[in-house]
Coordinates of C-alpha atoms in Angstrom, one line a residue:
Chain F
M1124 CA 1.6 5.5 20.3
Q1125 CA 4.4 4.5 22.7
D1126 CA 6.3 3.3 19.8
D1127 CA 9.5 5.2 19.2
I1128 CA 9.8 3.7 15.7
L1129 CA 6.5 5.1 14.7
T1130 CA 7.4 8.5 16.1
G1131 CA 10.6 8.5 14.2
K1132 CA 8.8 7.6 11.0
L1133 CA 6.3 10.4 11.7
Q1134 CA 9.2 12.9 12.1
K1135 CA 10.5 11.8 8.7
L1136 CA 7.2 12.3 7.1
I1137 CA 7.0 15.8 8.6
D1138 CA 10.5 16.6 7.4
K1139 CA 9.8 15.2 3.9
D1140 CA 6.6 17.3 3.7
E1141 CA 8.6 20.5 4.4
I1142 CA 11.3 19.5 1.9
L1143 CA 8.8 18.9 -0.8
D1144 CA 7.3 22.3 -0.1
L1145 CA 10.7 23.8 -0.8
I1146 CA 10.8 22.2 -4.2
S1147 CA 7.3 23.6 -5.0
C1148 CA 8.3 27.0 -3.7
Y1149 CA 11.4 27.0 -5.9
C1150 CA 9.0 26.6 -8.9
H1151 CA 6.4 29.1 -7.9
G1152 CA 9.0 31.6 -6.9
I1153 CA 11.1 31.5 -10.1
D1154 CA 8.1 31.2 -12.4
K1155 CA 6.1 34.1 -10.9
K1156 CA 9.2 36.2 -10.3
N1157 CA 8.4 36.3 -6.5
L1158 CA 11.8 37.2 -5.1
S1159 CA 10.9 37.0 -1.4
L1160 CA 9.3 33.6 -1.9
F1161 CA 12.3 32.5 -4.0
M1162 CA 14.9 33.7 -1.5
S1163 CA 13.1 32.2 1.5
I1164 CA 14.0 28.6 0.5
W1165 CA 17.9 28.9 0.6
A1166 CA 20.4 28.4 3.4
A1167 CA 22.7 31.4 3.6
D1168 CA 25.7 29.6 2.1
A1169 CA 23.6 27.6 -0.5
E1170 CA 25.0 26.6 -3.9
Y1171 CA 22.8 27.1 -7.0
D1172 CA 24.1 25.6 -10.2
L1173 CA 22.4 26.3 -13.5
P1174 CA 23.8 26.1 -17.1
R1175 CA 23.2 29.9 -17.1
G1176 CA 25.4 30.5 -14.0
R1177 CA 26.5 29.5 -10.6
A1178 CA 26.0 31.0 -7.2
E1179 CA 27.5 30.2 -3.8
N1180 CA 25.7 32.4 -1.3
S1181 CA 22.5 34.4 -0.9
E1182 CA 23.7 37.5 -2.7
Q1183 CA 25.0 35.5 -5.7
I1184 CA 21.7 33.6 -5.8
R1185 CA 19.8 36.8 -5.9
Q1186 CA 22.0 38.0 -8.8
L1187 CA 21.6 34.7 -10.7
V1188 CA 17.9 34.6 -10.5
N1189 CA 17.6 38.2 -11.7
K1190 CA 19.9 37.2 -14.6
V1191 CA 17.5 34.4 -15.4
W1192 CA 14.5 36.7 -15.3
R1193 CA 16.3 39.2 -17.6
E1194 CA 17.2 36.5 -20.2
V1195 CA 14.1 34.3 -19.9
P1196 CA 11.0 36.5 -19.7
K1197 CA 8.7 33.5 -19.2
C1198 CA 9.3 30.0 -17.7
H1199 CA 7.2 27.4 -16.1
H1200 CA 8.6 24.5 -14.1
H1201 CA 6.7 21.2 -13.4
T1202 CA 8.5 18.9 -11.0
S1203 CA 7.9 15.2 -10.5
N1204 CA 9.3 11.9 -9.2
P1205 CA 10.8 13.3 -5.9
M1206 CA 13.1 11.0 -4.0
I1207 CA 14.3 12.3 -0.7
D1208 CA 16.7 10.6 1.7
I1209 CA 16.7 12.2 5.2
Q1210 CA 19.4 11.6 7.8
N1211 CA 18.6 13.6 10.9
D1212 CA 19.1 17.3 10.0
Q1213 CA 20.4 16.7 6.5
A1214 CA 18.9 15.3 3.4
I1215 CA 19.8 14.7 -0.2
G1216 CA 17.2 14.3 -2.9
K1217 CA 16.4 14.5 -6.6
S1218 CA 13.4 15.2 -8.8
D1219 CA 12.6 15.4 -12.5
V1220 CA 11.4 18.6 -14.1
L1221 CA 9.6 19.6 -17.3
Y1222 CA 10.4 23.1 -18.1
F1223 CA 8.8 25.5 -20.5
R1224 CA 11.0 28.5 -21.5
Q1225 CA 10.1 31.5 -23.6
T1226 CA 13.2 33.6 -24.4
S1227 CA 13.2 37.3 -25.4
D1228 CA 13.6 36.3 -29.1
G1229 CA 10.1 34.8 -28.9
R1230 CA 11.4 31.2 -29.0
R1231 CA 9.4 28.7 -26.9
C1232 CA 11.1 25.5 -25.8
W1233 CA 10.2 22.4 -23.8
L1234 CA 13.1 21.0 -21.7
S1235 CA 13.2 17.9 -19.7
G1236 CA 15.8 17.6 -16.9
G1237 CA 16.4 16.9 -13.3
Y1238 CA 17.5 18.5 -10.0
D1239 CA 20.0 17.2 -7.5
F1240 CA 19.4 18.7 -4.1
E1241 CA 21.0 18.9 -0.6
F1242 CA 18.8 20.1 2.2
I1243 CA 19.6 21.2 5.8
K1244 CA 17.4 21.7 8.8
L1245 CA 18.1 25.0 10.5
S1246 CA 16.5 26.8 13.4
D1247 CA 13.9 28.2 11.1
G1248 CA 13.2 25.0 9.2
W1249 CA 14.5 23.1 6.3
K1250 CA 16.4 25.0 3.6
I1251 CA 18.0 24.2 0.3
K1252 CA 21.8 23.9 0.7
S1253 CA 22.5 22.9 -2.9
L1254 CA 20.5 22.8 -6.1
K1255 CA 22.0 21.6 -9.4
F1256 CA 20.1 21.3 -12.7
S1257 CA 21.1 18.7 -15.3
S1258 CA 19.5 18.6 -18.7
F1259 CA 18.3 15.1 -19.5
V1260 CA 18.9 15.3 -23.3
E1261 CA 22.2 17.0 -24.1
D1262 CA 20.9 18.6 -27.3
S1263 CA 17.9 20.3 -25.7
P1264 CA 15.4 21.7 -26.3
L1265 CA 13.2 18.7 -27.0
F1266 CA 10.8 20.8 -28.9
Q1267 CA 10.7 24.4 -30.0
A1268 CA 8.3 26.9 -31.7
F1269 CA 8.1 30.5 -32.4
I1270 CA 5.2 32.8 -31.5
S1271 CA 3.4 33.6 -34.7
Chain O
M1147 CA -1.4 9.7 21.1
Q1148 CA -3.5 6.9 22.6
D1149 CA -5.7 7.1 19.7
D1150 CA -5.7 3.9 17.6
I1151 CA -7.4 5.7 14.7
L1152 CA -4.6 8.2 14.4
T1153 CA -2.0 5.5 14.7
G1154 CA -3.8 3.6 11.9
K1155 CA -3.8 6.8 9.7
L1156 CA -0.1 7.3 10.4
Q1157 CA 0.6 3.8 9.2
K1158 CA -1.3 4.5 6.0
L1159 CA 0.8 7.7 5.4
I1160 CA 4.0 5.7 6.0
D1161 CA 2.8 3.0 3.6
K1162 CA 1.7 5.6 1.0
D1163 CA 5.1 7.3 1.2
E1164 CA 6.9 4.1 0.5
I1165 CA 4.6 3.3 -2.4
L1166 CA 5.1 6.8 -4.0
D1167 CA 8.8 6.2 -3.7
L1168 CA 8.4 3.0 -5.8
I1169 CA 6.7 5.1 -8.6
S1170 CA 9.5 7.6 -8.5
C1171 CA 12.1 4.8 -8.5
Y1172 CA 10.4 3.3 -11.6
C1173 CA 11.0 6.5 -13.5
H1174 CA 14.5 7.2 -12.3
G1175 CA 15.5 3.6 -12.9
I1176 CA 14.2 3.2 -16.4
D1177 CA 15.2 6.7 -17.5
K1178 CA 18.8 6.5 -16.2
K1179 CA 19.1 2.8 -17.2
N1180 CA 19.9 2.0 -13.6
L1181 CA 19.2 -1.7 -13.6
S1182 CA 19.7 -2.4 -9.9
L1183 CA 17.4 0.5 -8.9
F1184 CA 14.9 -0.6 -11.5
M1185 CA 14.8 -4.2 -10.4
S1186 CA 14.6 -3.4 -6.7
I1187 CA 11.0 -2.2 -7.0
W1188 CA 9.4 -5.4 -8.1
A1189 CA 7.9 -8.4 -6.3
A1190 CA 9.4 -11.7 -7.6
D1191 CA 6.2 -12.7 -9.4
A1192 CA 5.3 -9.2 -10.6
E1193 CA 3.6 -8.5 -13.9
Y1194 CA 4.9 -5.7 -16.1
D1195 CA 2.7 -4.8 -19.1
L1196 CA 3.8 -2.4 -21.8
P1197 CA 2.7 -1.9 -25.4
R1198 CA 6.2 -3.1 -26.2
G1199 CA 6.0 -6.4 -24.3
R1200 CA 4.8 -8.2 -21.2
A1201 CA 6.6 -9.9 -18.3
E1202 CA 5.4 -12.1 -15.5
N1203 CA 8.5 -12.5 -13.3
S1204 CA 11.8 -10.9 -12.4
E1205 CA 13.8 -12.5 -15.2
Q1206 CA 11.2 -11.5 -17.8
I1207 CA 11.1 -8.0 -16.4
R1208 CA 14.8 -7.7 -16.7
Q1209 CA 14.6 -8.9 -20.4
L1210 CA 11.7 -6.5 -21.1
V1211 CA 13.5 -3.4 -19.7
N1212 CA 16.6 -4.3 -21.6
K1213 CA 14.5 -4.5 -24.8
V1214 CA 13.1 -1.1 -24.0
W1215 CA 16.6 0.3 -23.6
R1216 CA 17.7 -1.2 -26.9
E1217 CA 14.7 0.2 -28.8
V1218 CA 14.4 3.5 -27.0
P1219 CA 17.8 5.1 -26.5
K1220 CA 16.3 8.0 -24.5
C1221 CA 13.2 8.3 -22.5
H1222 CA 12.1 10.6 -19.6
H1223 CA 9.0 9.9 -17.5
H1224 CA 7.1 12.4 -15.4
T1225 CA 4.4 11.0 -13.2
S1226 CA 1.5 12.9 -11.6
N1227 CA -1.9 12.6 -9.9
P1228 CA -1.2 9.5 -7.8
M1229 CA -4.2 7.8 -6.2
I1230 CA -3.4 5.0 -3.9
D1231 CA -5.9 2.7 -2.0
I1232 CA -4.2 0.7 0.7
Q1233 CA -5.9 -2.3 2.4
N1234 CA -3.5 -3.7 5.0
D1235 CA -0.6 -5.3 3.1
Q1236 CA -2.0 -4.8 -0.4
A1237 CA -2.7 -1.7 -2.4
I1238 CA -4.0 -0.7 -5.8
G1239 CA -3.2 2.6 -7.4
K1240 CA -2.9 4.7 -10.5
S1241 CA -1.0 7.7 -11.8
D1242 CA -0.7 9.7 -14.9
V1243 CA 2.5 10.0 -16.9
L1244 CA 4.0 12.3 -19.4
Y1245 CA 6.6 10.5 -21.4
F1246 CA 9.3 11.8 -23.7
R1247 CA 10.7 9.2 -26.0
Q1248 CA 13.6 9.4 -28.5
T1249 CA 13.9 6.3 -30.7
S1250 CA 16.9 5.2 -32.6
D1251 CA 15.7 6.8 -35.8
G1252 CA 16.0 10.2 -34.2
R1253 CA 12.3 10.7 -33.7
R1254 CA 11.2 12.6 -30.6
C1255 CA 7.8 12.1 -29.2
W1256 CA 5.6 13.2 -26.3
L1257 CA 3.2 10.7 -25.0
S1258 CA 0.5 11.1 -22.3
G1259 CA -0.7 8.0 -20.6
G1260 CA -1.4 6.3 -17.3
Y1261 CA -0.3 3.5 -15.1
D1262 CA -2.4 1.0 -13.2
F1263 CA -0.6 -0.5 -10.2
E1264 CA -0.9 -3.3 -7.7
F1265 CA 1.4 -3.2 -4.7
I1266 CA 2.2 -5.7 -2.0
K1267 CA 4.0 -5.3 1.4
L1268 CA 6.6 -8.0 1.8
S1269 CA 9.2 -8.6 4.6
D1270 CA 11.6 -6.2 2.9
G1271 CA 9.0 -3.5 2.3
W1272 CA 6.4 -2.5 -0.4
K1273 CA 6.9 -3.8 -3.9
I1274 CA 5.2 -3.4 -7.2
K1275 CA 3.1 -6.5 -8.0
S1276 CA 1.6 -5.3 -11.2
L1277 CA 2.2 -2.3 -13.5
K1278 CA 0.3 -1.7 -16.7
F1279 CA 0.7 1.2 -19.0
S1280 CA -2.2 2.6 -21.0
S1281 CA -1.9 5.3 -23.6
F1282 CA -4.3 8.1 -23.1
V1283 CA -4.7 9.0 -26.8
E1284 CA -4.9 5.9 -29.0
D1285 CA -3.1 7.6 -31.9
S1286 CA -0.1 8.7 -29.9
P1287 CA 2.4 10.4 -30.1
L1288 CA 0.8 13.7 -29.2
F1289 CA 3.6 15.5 -30.8
Q1290 CA 6.7 14.5 -32.6
A1291 CA 9.8 16.1 -34.1
F1292 CA 13.1 15.0 -35.7
I1293 CA 16.5 16.0 -34.5
S1294 CA 17.9 18.4 -37.1
Chain Q
M163 CA 3.8 10.1 21.6
Q164 CA 2.5 12.3 24.4
D165 CA 3.5 15.3 22.3
D166 CA 0.5 17.4 21.3
I167 CA 2.7 19.2 18.7
L168 CA 3.5 16.0 16.9
T169 CA -0.1 14.9 17.0
G170 CA -1.1 18.3 15.5
K171 CA 1.5 17.9 12.8
L172 CA 0.2 14.3 12.1
Q173 CA -3.3 15.7 11.7
K174 CA -2.0 18.3 9.2
L175 CA -0.3 15.5 7.2
I176 CA -3.5 13.5 7.2
D177 CA -5.5 16.5 6.0
K178 CA -3.0 17.4 3.3
D179 CA -3.0 13.8 2.0
E180 CA -6.8 14.0 1.6
I181 CA -6.5 17.4 -0.1
L182 CA -3.9 16.2 -2.5
D183 CA -6.2 13.2 -3.4
L184 CA -8.9 15.8 -4.3
I185 CA -6.5 17.4 -6.8
S186 CA -5.7 14.0 -8.3
C187 CA -9.4 13.1 -8.4
Y188 CA -10.2 16.3 -10.3
C189 CA -7.8 15.2 -13.0
H190 CA -8.8 11.6 -13.2
G191 CA -12.5 12.6 -13.1
I192 CA -12.4 15.2 -15.9
D193 CA -9.9 13.3 -18.1
K194 CA -11.8 10.0 -18.0
K195 CA -15.2 11.7 -18.1
N196 CA -16.0 10.0 -14.8
L197 CA -18.9 12.1 -13.6
S198 CA -19.5 10.5 -10.2
L199 CA -15.8 10.7 -9.3
F200 CA -15.7 14.3 -10.6
M201 CA -18.7 15.4 -8.6
S202 CA -17.6 13.7 -5.4
I203 CA -14.8 16.3 -4.8
W204 CA -16.9 19.4 -4.5
A205 CA -18.7 21.1 -1.6
A206 CA -22.4 21.8 -2.5
D207 CA -21.8 25.6 -2.9
A208 CA -18.4 25.3 -4.6
E209 CA -17.2 27.7 -7.2
Y210 CA -15.5 26.4 -10.4
D211 CA -14.0 29.0 -12.6
L212 CA -12.6 28.2 -16.1
P213 CA -12.0 30.3 -19.2
R214 CA -14.8 28.2 -20.7
G215 CA -17.3 29.0 -18.0
R216 CA -18.1 29.6 -14.4
A217 CA -20.2 27.6 -11.9
E218 CA -21.4 28.4 -8.3
N219 CA -23.0 25.2 -7.1
S220 CA -23.2 21.5 -7.8
E221 CA -25.8 21.7 -10.6
Q222 CA -23.8 24.4 -12.4
I223 CA -20.6 22.4 -12.0
R224 CA -22.3 19.4 -13.5
Q225 CA -23.4 21.6 -16.5
L226 CA -20.0 23.1 -16.9
V227 CA -18.1 19.9 -16.9
N228 CA -20.5 18.5 -19.5
K229 CA -19.9 21.6 -21.6
V230 CA -16.2 20.9 -21.4
W231 CA -16.7 17.3 -22.4
R232 CA -18.7 18.4 -25.5
E233 CA -16.2 21.0 -26.6
V234 CA -13.0 19.1 -25.7
P235 CA -13.3 15.5 -26.7
K236 CA -10.0 14.7 -25.1
C237 CA -7.9 16.3 -22.4
H238 CA -5.2 15.1 -20.0
H239 CA -4.1 17.1 -17.0
H240 CA -0.9 16.6 -15.1
T241 CA -0.6 18.6 -11.8
S242 CA 2.6 19.5 -10.0
N243 CA 4.1 21.7 -7.3
P244 CA 1.3 21.6 -4.8
M245 CA 1.4 24.1 -2.0
I246 CA -1.3 23.7 0.7
D247 CA -1.9 26.0 3.7
I248 CA -4.2 24.3 6.2
Q249 CA -5.9 26.3 9.0
N250 CA -8.1 24.0 11.0
D251 CA -11.1 23.0 8.8
Q252 CA -10.2 25.3 5.9
A253 CA -7.3 25.4 3.5
I254 CA -6.0 27.4 0.6
G255 CA -3.7 26.0 -2.0
K256 CA -2.3 26.1 -5.5
S257 CA -0.7 23.8 -8.0
D258 CA 0.7 24.0 -11.5
V259 CA -0.8 22.0 -14.3
L260 CA 0.3 20.8 -17.8
Y261 CA -2.8 20.3 -19.9
F262 CA -3.1 18.4 -23.2
R263 CA -6.2 19.3 -25.1
Q264 CA -7.6 17.9 -28.3
T265 CA -10.6 19.8 -29.6
S266 CA -13.3 18.6 -32.0
D267 CA -11.5 20.2 -35.0
G268 CA -8.6 17.8 -34.5
R269 CA -6.3 20.4 -33.0
R270 CA -3.9 19.3 -30.3
C271 CA -2.5 21.8 -27.8
W272 CA -0.3 21.9 -24.8
L273 CA -1.2 24.4 -22.2
S274 CA 0.7 25.3 -19.0
G275 CA -1.2 26.9 -16.2
G276 CA -2.1 26.9 -12.5
Y277 CA -5.0 26.3 -10.1
D278 CA -5.9 28.3 -7.1
F279 CA -7.9 26.3 -4.6
E280 CA -10.0 26.7 -1.5
F281 CA -10.8 23.6 0.5
I282 CA -13.2 22.9 3.4
K283 CA -13.5 20.0 5.8
L284 CA -17.0 18.8 6.0
S285 CA -18.6 15.9 7.9
D286 CA -17.8 13.6 5.0
G287 CA -14.2 14.8 4.6
W288 CA -12.3 17.5 2.7
K289 CA -14.0 19.0 -0.4
I290 CA -13.1 21.7 -2.9
K291 CA -14.8 25.0 -2.1
S292 CA -13.3 26.9 -5.0
L293 CA -11.1 26.1 -8.0
K294 CA -9.9 28.7 -10.4
F295 CA -7.7 28.0 -13.4
S296 CA -5.2 30.6 -14.7
S297 CA -3.3 30.3 -17.9
F298 CA 0.4 30.9 -17.4
V299 CA 1.1 32.3 -20.8
E300 CA -1.7 34.6 -22.0
D301 CA -1.3 33.6 -25.6
S302 CA -1.6 29.9 -25.1
P303 CA -1.4 27.3 -26.4
L304 CA 2.3 26.8 -26.0
F305 CA 2.4 24.3 -28.8
Q306 CA -0.1 23.0 -31.2
A307 CA -0.4 20.4 -34.0
F308 CA -3.0 18.8 -36.1
I309 CA -3.7 15.1 -36.4
S310 CA -2.5 14.0 -39.8

């Protein structure tokens, strides 16, 4: 393959694969309360924006995810429909997410929302530079139930 | 890489990546009522087949999606399990979909179904040539609730 | 592309693409009761571990999936968040899964769980060597309803 265009497209596929892994890691990390996995996906100055709080660097992200884990004993995220636009060492993207949440009062909810992402390629690979969650239906949850 | 086989496999990965983006665009376009994004994914003579109506060209697709938006104020699609079979400039594929729907009477439903796709590679990239939705459980919705 | 590193990364993308297809095939096979598609994804000595039973070779897998189909007339799986770690001709991986289940008593449930996988590359391509389901919430289902 002498073709520089093909090589450039291959590099984009490699980059996108790493970026999609970050999104999967976000879910596996937060859902299984795996702090080291969860923290490994962020750039040092990353922004993390949830309805439950906002963080602007690694230490604040660590505090925010621990707040989530205190207030939401169980959650399970399922991401879909990724769209990633890579420009050299930066990328923006979005995905949808179905989100199961069980709070400490025993309430179970399904939420449907989306993530807006910024990514950056650092010396140790792609990292999340910004993650913002938006609820799809303002008056979420979509459904709820109580454990009987 | 002198290997023609590897180059052919790379081309298939590039093609598949573009095709998966079409499926994501379908969801983001219809869910966010983004007409230009939604219309950008179709070949001019594409077929679009929903329980709610059927279209056989761009103008009919535009009318059908506007009908959907009138009748279904809010929907959120989450696709999964894509299988794409590419043969040169044509491809067939399928995916599953979880589908949240809130109709104008305030009813919220979860549906589970699938899409059958045909794709075609035109001068401006891969496009959807045919999209047909099938409900997985005939007596859908799976679950429903009313906004209180 | 003289670069051996790029060629190696391309091979990993090709391998990962085939592995992700196995996960999609698992879902399409079991949900549509397509036995030949379902059986095509397994190595001969594969292990298949469900709450409903356990199998350690092709014949036992065939028996187990037929047991599932007898006890669960309808199911629909939606996988997400794949993470695949490939080392030459072997790989381990995991994914999340949302799972709709309609049992013969008319009960409809949503379950949320995960799969742990082992994969192996044989002469006829990648196959599943091990699949184990784990429920995310011990006291599943998350939600249930009865057909009215």
